[in-house]
Amino acid sequence: MEFKKILVTGGAGFIGSHFIRHVLNMRPATQVTNLDALTYAGNLENLRDVQSNPRYKFVKGDITDTKSAAQTAEGFDAIVNFAAESHVDRSILGPEAFIQANIVGTHRLLEVARKLKIKRFLQVSTDEVYGSLGDSGSFTENTPLAPNSPYSASKASADLLVRAYNHTFNLDTVITRCSNNYGPFQFPEKLIPLMIFNARSNKDLPVYGDGLNIRDWIHVEDHCAAVLEVLEKGKSGEVYNVGSDNEWSNIQIVKSILKELGKPESLIKFVKDRPGHDRRYSIDSSKIQSELKWAPKITFADGMKRTISWYLDNTKWLQNLQSGSYQKYYEQQYVNR
Ligand code: NAD
Ligand code: DAU
């Protein structure tokens, strides 16, 4: 089913901003409202190209504020919930914000959806809810939840609330669980943009532990296309894994960035490991591929090349983010590590 009025929460962040652009491009009759609290990770610059589109509207607001979320959601067909605290390292430094935004926030938004009889609620979740893998195997939708960080535990809790609202209140819900995203507009606390920026300025590249942890990378535009497919065609109550069969160790990623930038490997600095660091993620996305006919389109070689050039061409975007609060976080996270 095509929805005519979609409320996107967290749309000023990395993935949400790409999703809004994707919907406006792919669904010419659809209106999108973006409800975002503009935390440190929310940046309206990510949506500069659509800000004057008559089918797009921004509302500053927090999903934990039921009254304003309900006012904003009135008359909408669907809610797509991207709003969250999203960085694992920050959840280790301070879990409370994650409990508020990811658990309390999702619960309040579910209540809004229930009371307003919103036709469909899509929860954007993550593969991290499944925990960590050994050398073989992949996460399927039937893998038991075993989150290891305050971030992933808060996302798993939200997923359970979504499941309960579907089961108990008959709210039409779907959940997507995607692997690691990369692409333009990602906040430079995450591996790929952080390494590009540090390499560009000849700063140390801080690799946690032995650098052999594995992540399964997908281009953000492929993820957004999957979210729209699930929103329109997914079966109520179901979970859909999203991934691109693209596993790399962190050290391989870091070395490939250095190579692309023509910088020496001597910039790599192995630092103390992340506490509770998940070893390997691998997503089995055969369900969404066979049932909804979605498939990733962007190869890693091409996607990374374009991503690196985008960051190099958008240094102003970065400089605007590297405010006092980013410097403070960077020092807390990396200095004397
Ligand atoms: P992000 O940190 O870049 O953006 C999060 C956005 O949510 C920001 O704009 C922020 O202002 C907003 N926000 C935070 N708390 C809010 C609140 N209480 N009310 C309203 N807005 C709030 O995150 P991202 O990387 O774009 O991730 C988006 C979603 O996708 C998250 O739910 C995350 O768990 C999930 N996810 C991310 C990845 C990834 O690799 N980045 C992979 C799978 C799933
Ligand atoms: O798997 C999906 C998840 O991917 C999302 O749910 C999260 O929102 C997103 O942040 C991401 O989590 P990760 O912890 O995997 O991403 P991050 O970019 O923080 O780290 C990727 C890997 O790189 C991880 O093994 C830790 C390592 N790392 C990260 C940073 C920031 C380093 O070695 N050094 C670093 O400085």
mmCIF file of C-alpha atoms in Angstrom, residues 88-89 91-92 126-134 139 145-153 180 208-216 248-250 273-282:
data_model
loop_
_atom_site.group_PDB
_atom_site.id
_atom_site.type_symbol
_atom_site.label_atom_id
_atom_site.label_comp_id
_atom_site.label_asym_id
_atom_site.label_seq_id
_atom_site.Cartn_x
_atom_site.Cartn_y
_atom_site.Cartn_z
ATOM 1 C CA VAL A 88 27.384 2.430 20.854
ATOM 2 C CA ASP A 89 30.377 4.250 22.410
ATOM 3 C CA SER A 91 25.807 4.394 25.233
ATOM 4 C CA ILE A 92 28.807 3.110 27.200
ATOM 5 C CA THR A 126 19.290 -2.873 13.999
ATOM 6 C CA ASP A 127 21.123 -6.183 13.594
ATOM 7 C CA GLU A 128 22.881 -5.418 16.909
ATOM 8 C CA VAL A 129 19.821 -6.713 18.794
ATOM 9 C CA TYR A 130 20.962 -10.249 17.867
ATOM 10 C CA GLY A 131 24.285 -9.859 19.694
ATOM 11 C CA SER A 132 27.588 -11.170 18.396
ATOM 12 C CA LEU A 133 28.533 -14.026 16.030
ATOM 13 C CA GLY A 134 31.537 -16.355 15.926
ATOM 14 C CA PHE A 139 21.555 -13.553 11.801
ATOM 15 C CA LEU A 145 17.675 -11.425 20.776
ATOM 16 C CA ALA A 146 20.936 -11.169 22.766
ATOM 17 C CA PRO A 147 21.964 -7.495 22.874
ATOM 18 C CA ASN A 148 25.311 -6.700 24.487
ATOM 19 C CA SER A 149 25.559 -2.897 24.760
ATOM 20 C CA PRO A 150 23.224 -0.378 26.393
ATOM 21 C CA TYR A 151 22.493 0.854 22.845
ATOM 22 C CA SER A 152 21.531 -2.552 21.467
ATOM 23 C CA ALA A 153 19.624 -3.453 24.645
ATOM 24 C CA ASN A 180 26.046 -1.125 9.371
ATOM 25 C CA TYR A 208 39.803 -0.680 18.724
ATOM 26 C CA GLY A 209 41.407 -3.915 19.972
ATOM 27 C CA ASP A 210 43.022 -6.068 17.259
ATOM 28 C CA GLY A 211 40.996 -4.481 14.431
ATOM 29 C CA LEU A 212 39.593 -7.892 13.452
ATOM 30 C CA ASN A 213 35.982 -7.256 14.472
ATOM 31 C CA ILE A 214 33.750 -7.706 11.453
ATOM 32 C CA ARG A 215 30.852 -5.570 10.286
ATOM 33 C CA ASP A 216 28.468 -6.178 7.360
ATOM 34 C CA TRP A 248 34.844 -6.633 6.249
ATOM 35 C CA SER A 249 37.119 -6.437 9.269
ATOM 36 C CA ASN A 250 37.643 -2.939 10.663
ATOM 37 C CA ASP A 273 39.115 -2.143 22.928
ATOM 38 C CA ARG A 274 35.478 -1.054 23.249
ATOM 39 C CA PRO A 275 34.038 -2.727 26.401
ATOM 40 C CA GLY A 276 31.787 -5.655 25.427
ATOM 41 C CA HIS A 277 32.781 -5.190 21.756
ATOM 42 C CA ASP A 278 30.688 -7.449 19.495
ATOM 43 C CA ARG A 279 33.034 -9.556 17.367
ATOM 44 C CA ARG A 280 31.111 -10.139 14.184
ATOM 45 C CA TYR A 281 27.811 -9.195 12.535
ATOM 46 C CA SER A 282 26.441 -10.903 9.451
#
